[in-house]
Coordinates of C-alpha atoms in Angstrom, one line a residue:
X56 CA -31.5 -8.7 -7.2
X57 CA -30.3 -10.8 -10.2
X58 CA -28.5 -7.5 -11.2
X59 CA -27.0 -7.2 -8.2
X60 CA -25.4 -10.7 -8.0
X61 CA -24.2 -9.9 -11.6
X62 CA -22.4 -7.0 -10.4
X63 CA -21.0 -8.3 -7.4
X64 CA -19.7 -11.8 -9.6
X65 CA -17.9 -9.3 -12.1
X66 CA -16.3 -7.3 -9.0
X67 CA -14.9 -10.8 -7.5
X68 CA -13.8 -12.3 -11.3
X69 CA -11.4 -9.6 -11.8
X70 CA -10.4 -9.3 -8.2
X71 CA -9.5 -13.1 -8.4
X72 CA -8.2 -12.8 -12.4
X73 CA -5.6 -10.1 -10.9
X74 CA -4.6 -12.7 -8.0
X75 CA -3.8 -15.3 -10.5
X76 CA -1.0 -13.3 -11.6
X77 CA 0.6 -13.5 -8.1
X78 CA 0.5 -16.8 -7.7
X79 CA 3.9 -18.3 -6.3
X80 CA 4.5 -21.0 -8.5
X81 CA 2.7 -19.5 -11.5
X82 CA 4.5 -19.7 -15.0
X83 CA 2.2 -17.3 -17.4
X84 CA 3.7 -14.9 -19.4
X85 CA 2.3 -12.3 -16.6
X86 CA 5.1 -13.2 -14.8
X87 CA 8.0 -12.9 -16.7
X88 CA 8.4 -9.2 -15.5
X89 CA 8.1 -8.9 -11.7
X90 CA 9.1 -5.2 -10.3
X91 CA 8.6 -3.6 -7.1
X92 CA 9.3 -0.6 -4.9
X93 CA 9.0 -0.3 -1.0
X94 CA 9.2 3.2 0.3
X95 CA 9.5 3.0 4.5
X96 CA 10.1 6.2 5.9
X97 CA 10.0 6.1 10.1
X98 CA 12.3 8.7 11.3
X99 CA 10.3 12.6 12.1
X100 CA 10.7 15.0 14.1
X101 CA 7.1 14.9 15.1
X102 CA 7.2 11.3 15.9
X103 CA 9.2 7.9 15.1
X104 CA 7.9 4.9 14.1
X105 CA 9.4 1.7 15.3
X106 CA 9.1 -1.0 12.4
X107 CA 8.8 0.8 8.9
X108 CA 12.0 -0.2 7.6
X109 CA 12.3 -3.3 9.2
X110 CA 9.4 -4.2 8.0
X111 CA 10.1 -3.3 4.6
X112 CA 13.2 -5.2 4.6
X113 CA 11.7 -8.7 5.6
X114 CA 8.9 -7.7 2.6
X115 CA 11.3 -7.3 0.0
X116 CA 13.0 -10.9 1.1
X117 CA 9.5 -12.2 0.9
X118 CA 9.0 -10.4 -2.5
X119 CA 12.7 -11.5 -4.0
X120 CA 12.0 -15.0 -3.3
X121 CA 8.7 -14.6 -5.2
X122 CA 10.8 -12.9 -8.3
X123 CA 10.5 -10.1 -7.7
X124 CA 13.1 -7.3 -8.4
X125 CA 13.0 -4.9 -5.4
X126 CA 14.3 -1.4 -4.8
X127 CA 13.9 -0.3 -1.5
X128 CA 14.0 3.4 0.0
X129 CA 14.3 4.4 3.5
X130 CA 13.9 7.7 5.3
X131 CA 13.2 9.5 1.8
X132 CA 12.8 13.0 1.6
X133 CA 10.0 14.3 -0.6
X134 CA 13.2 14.8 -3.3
X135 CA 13.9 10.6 -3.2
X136 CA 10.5 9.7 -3.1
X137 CA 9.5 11.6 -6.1
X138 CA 12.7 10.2 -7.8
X139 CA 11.9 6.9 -6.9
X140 CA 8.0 6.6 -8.1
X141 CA 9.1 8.2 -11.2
X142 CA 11.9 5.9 -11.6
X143 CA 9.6 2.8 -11.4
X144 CA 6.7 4.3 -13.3
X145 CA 9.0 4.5 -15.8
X146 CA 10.4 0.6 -15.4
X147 CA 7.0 -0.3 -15.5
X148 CA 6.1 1.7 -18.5
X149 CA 8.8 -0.6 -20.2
X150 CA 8.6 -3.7 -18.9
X151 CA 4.7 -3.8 -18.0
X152 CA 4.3 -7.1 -16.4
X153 CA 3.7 -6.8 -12.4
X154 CA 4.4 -3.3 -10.5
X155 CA 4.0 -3.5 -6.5
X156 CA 4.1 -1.1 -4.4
X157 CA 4.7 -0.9 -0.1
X158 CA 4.4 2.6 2.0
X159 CA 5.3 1.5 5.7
X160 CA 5.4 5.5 7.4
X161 CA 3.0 8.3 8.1
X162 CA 0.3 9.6 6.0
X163 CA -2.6 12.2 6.5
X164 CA -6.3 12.6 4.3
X165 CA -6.6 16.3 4.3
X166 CA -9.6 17.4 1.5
X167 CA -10.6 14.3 0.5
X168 CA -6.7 13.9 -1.2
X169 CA -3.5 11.9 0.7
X170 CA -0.6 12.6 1.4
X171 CA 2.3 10.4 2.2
X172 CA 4.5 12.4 4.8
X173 CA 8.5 12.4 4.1
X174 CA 11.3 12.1 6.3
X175 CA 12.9 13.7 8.5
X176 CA 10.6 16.9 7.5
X177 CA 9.7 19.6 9.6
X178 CA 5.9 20.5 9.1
X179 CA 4.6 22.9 11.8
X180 CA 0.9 22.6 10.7
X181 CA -1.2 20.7 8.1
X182 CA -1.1 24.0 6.1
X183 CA 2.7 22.8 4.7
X184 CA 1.1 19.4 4.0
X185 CA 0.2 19.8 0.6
X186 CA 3.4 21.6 0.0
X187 CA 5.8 19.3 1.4
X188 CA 4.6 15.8 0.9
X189 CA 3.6 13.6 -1.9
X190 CA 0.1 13.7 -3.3
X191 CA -0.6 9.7 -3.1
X192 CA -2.2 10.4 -6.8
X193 CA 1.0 11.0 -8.3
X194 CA 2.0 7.7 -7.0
X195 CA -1.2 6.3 -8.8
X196 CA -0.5 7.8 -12.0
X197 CA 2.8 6.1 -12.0
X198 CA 1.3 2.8 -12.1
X199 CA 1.5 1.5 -15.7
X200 CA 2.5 -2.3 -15.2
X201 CA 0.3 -5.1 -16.6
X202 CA -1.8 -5.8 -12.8
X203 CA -0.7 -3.0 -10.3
X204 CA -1.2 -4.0 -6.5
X205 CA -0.4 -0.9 -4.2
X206 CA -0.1 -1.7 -0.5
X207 CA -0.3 1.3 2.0
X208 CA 0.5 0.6 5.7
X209 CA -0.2 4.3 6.7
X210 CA -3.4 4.7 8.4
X211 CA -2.2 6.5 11.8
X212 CA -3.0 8.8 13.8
X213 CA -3.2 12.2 12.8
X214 CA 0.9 13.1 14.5
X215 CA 0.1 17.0 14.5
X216 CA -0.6 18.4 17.8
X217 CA -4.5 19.2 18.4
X218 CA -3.8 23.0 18.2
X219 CA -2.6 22.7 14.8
X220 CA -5.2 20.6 13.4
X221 CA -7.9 22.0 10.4
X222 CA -9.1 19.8 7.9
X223 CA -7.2 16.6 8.2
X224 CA -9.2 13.4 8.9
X225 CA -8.2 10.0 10.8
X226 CA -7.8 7.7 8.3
X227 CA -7.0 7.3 4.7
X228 CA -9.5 8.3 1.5
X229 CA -10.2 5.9 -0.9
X230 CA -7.9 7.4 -3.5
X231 CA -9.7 8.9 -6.7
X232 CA -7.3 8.5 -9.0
X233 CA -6.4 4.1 -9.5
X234 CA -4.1 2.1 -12.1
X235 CA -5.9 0.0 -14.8
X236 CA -5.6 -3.6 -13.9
X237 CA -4.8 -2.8 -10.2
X238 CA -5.8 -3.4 -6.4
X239 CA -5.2 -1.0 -3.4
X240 CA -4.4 -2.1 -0.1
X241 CA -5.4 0.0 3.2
X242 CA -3.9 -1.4 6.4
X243 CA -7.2 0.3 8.2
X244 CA -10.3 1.5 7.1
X245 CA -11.2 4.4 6.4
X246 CA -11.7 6.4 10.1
X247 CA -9.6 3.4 11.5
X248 CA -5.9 3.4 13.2
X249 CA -3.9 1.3 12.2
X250 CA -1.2 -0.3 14.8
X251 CA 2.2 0.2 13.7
X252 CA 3.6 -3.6 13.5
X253 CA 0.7 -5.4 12.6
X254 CA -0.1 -5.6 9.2
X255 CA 2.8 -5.5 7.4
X256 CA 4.5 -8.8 9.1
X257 CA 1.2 -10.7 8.5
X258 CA 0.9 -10.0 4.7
X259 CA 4.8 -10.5 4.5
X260 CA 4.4 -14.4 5.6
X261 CA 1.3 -14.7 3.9
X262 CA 2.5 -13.7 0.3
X263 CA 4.9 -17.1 0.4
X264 CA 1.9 -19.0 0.7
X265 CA 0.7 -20.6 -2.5
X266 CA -2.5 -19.3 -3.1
X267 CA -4.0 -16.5 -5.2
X268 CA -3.6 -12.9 -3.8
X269 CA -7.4 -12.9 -3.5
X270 CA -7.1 -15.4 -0.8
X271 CA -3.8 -13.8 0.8
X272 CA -5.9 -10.8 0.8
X273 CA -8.5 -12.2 2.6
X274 CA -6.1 -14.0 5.1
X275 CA -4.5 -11.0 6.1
X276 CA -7.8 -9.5 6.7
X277 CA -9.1 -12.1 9.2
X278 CA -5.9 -12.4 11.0
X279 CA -5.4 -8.7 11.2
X280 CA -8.8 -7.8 12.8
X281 CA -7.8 -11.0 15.1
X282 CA -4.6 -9.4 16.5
X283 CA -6.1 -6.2 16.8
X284 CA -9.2 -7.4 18.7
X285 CA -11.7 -6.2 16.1
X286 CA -10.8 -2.7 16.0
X287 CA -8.4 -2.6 12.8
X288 CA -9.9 -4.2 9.5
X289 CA -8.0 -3.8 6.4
X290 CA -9.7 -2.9 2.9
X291 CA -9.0 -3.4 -0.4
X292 CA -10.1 -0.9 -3.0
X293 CA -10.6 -3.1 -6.2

């Protein structure tokens, strides 16, 4: 038991160590270098989302007040997604510091693996899945700043019609492949939908708050499974 309480301390030290780099008003040398990209893709032919990018654009005026230096992409085809992860793996190779990440758009766990679904694609089945959209691992792999925090507003239902479905699962994965120094976000867990709308707004007001992202975490959370009367809970993956 003593063991057990050792291990669950250590778990909530570093979880609480990482949010102490996000503090608002915080003047460490972890916060000289603030750098993030928001990727909100809402436009397919299989079924539009309604708040992605408008989402993604309130976030990055929360995140620029914070310090943050934001690039933000918008319907990207699998071409400007992979261009734009590389682009700020590499800014974050060079400037360390804090990397953050948002996906607002559709996603699918297929395997075990996800995959974060382009724009404006055409995919027939699930069999053009691992061909056609990004392998959320190559996202993680990217990750090289001082304290990573990856949010991913994704969780929806599977959009392929029924008679096209194999393999894929409702949910996201807990992702295999994870920055050092870094936090994962899932709007829903796993085998959860999440509703488009929700959680994005919430964590958006809550990251001007001045508290520790441990306790913005948490926040969200509660008031998440509030609005969505229990049956949405994010998770974070630490």
């Amino acid at each position: 038991m003593k063991e057990k309480h050792s291990v669950l301390y250590f778990r909530n030290a570093r979880l609480a160590l990482l949010g102490m780099a996000f503090l608002v008003f915080c003047s460490s040398v972890f916060c000289e270098e603030r750098n993030a990209l928001l990727i909100a893709n809402d436009s397919y032919p299989f079924g539009n989302l309604a708040n992605p990018a408008r989402e993604a654009r309130d976030l990055r005026k929360s995140l620029e007040r914070l310090g943050f230096y934001v690039t933000l992409v918008e319907n990207a085809d699998i071409d400007a997604m992979e261009t734009a992860i590389y682009r700020f793996g590499s800014l974050l190779k060079s400037k360390s510091g804090i990397g953050f990440f948002h996906y607002g758009g559709h996603a699918v766990q297929l395997g075990g693996k996800n995959y974060l679904i382009p724009a404006n694609t055409e995919m027939a089945s699930e069999a053009q899945i691992r061909r056609l959209s990004l392998d959320l691992d190559e996202l993680m792999e990217n990750m090289q700043g001082g304290a990573n925090i990856v949010i991913l507003d994704s969780c929806r239902d599977n959009p392929f019609p029924a008679s096209t479905r194999s393999a894929a699962t409702r949910g996201l994965a807990l992702s295999q492949v994870k920055p050092q120094n870094s936090i994962v976000v899932y709007s829903a867990d796993a085998g959860q939908k999440a509703q488009d709308g929700v959680f994005t707004p919430i964590l958006t007001k809550k990251l001007l708050e001045p508290k520790s992202l441990h306790e913005i975490l948490l926040e969200v959370r509660r008031e998440v499974y509030y609005r969505t009367d229990g049956t949405q809970r994010p998770k974070n993956d630490d």
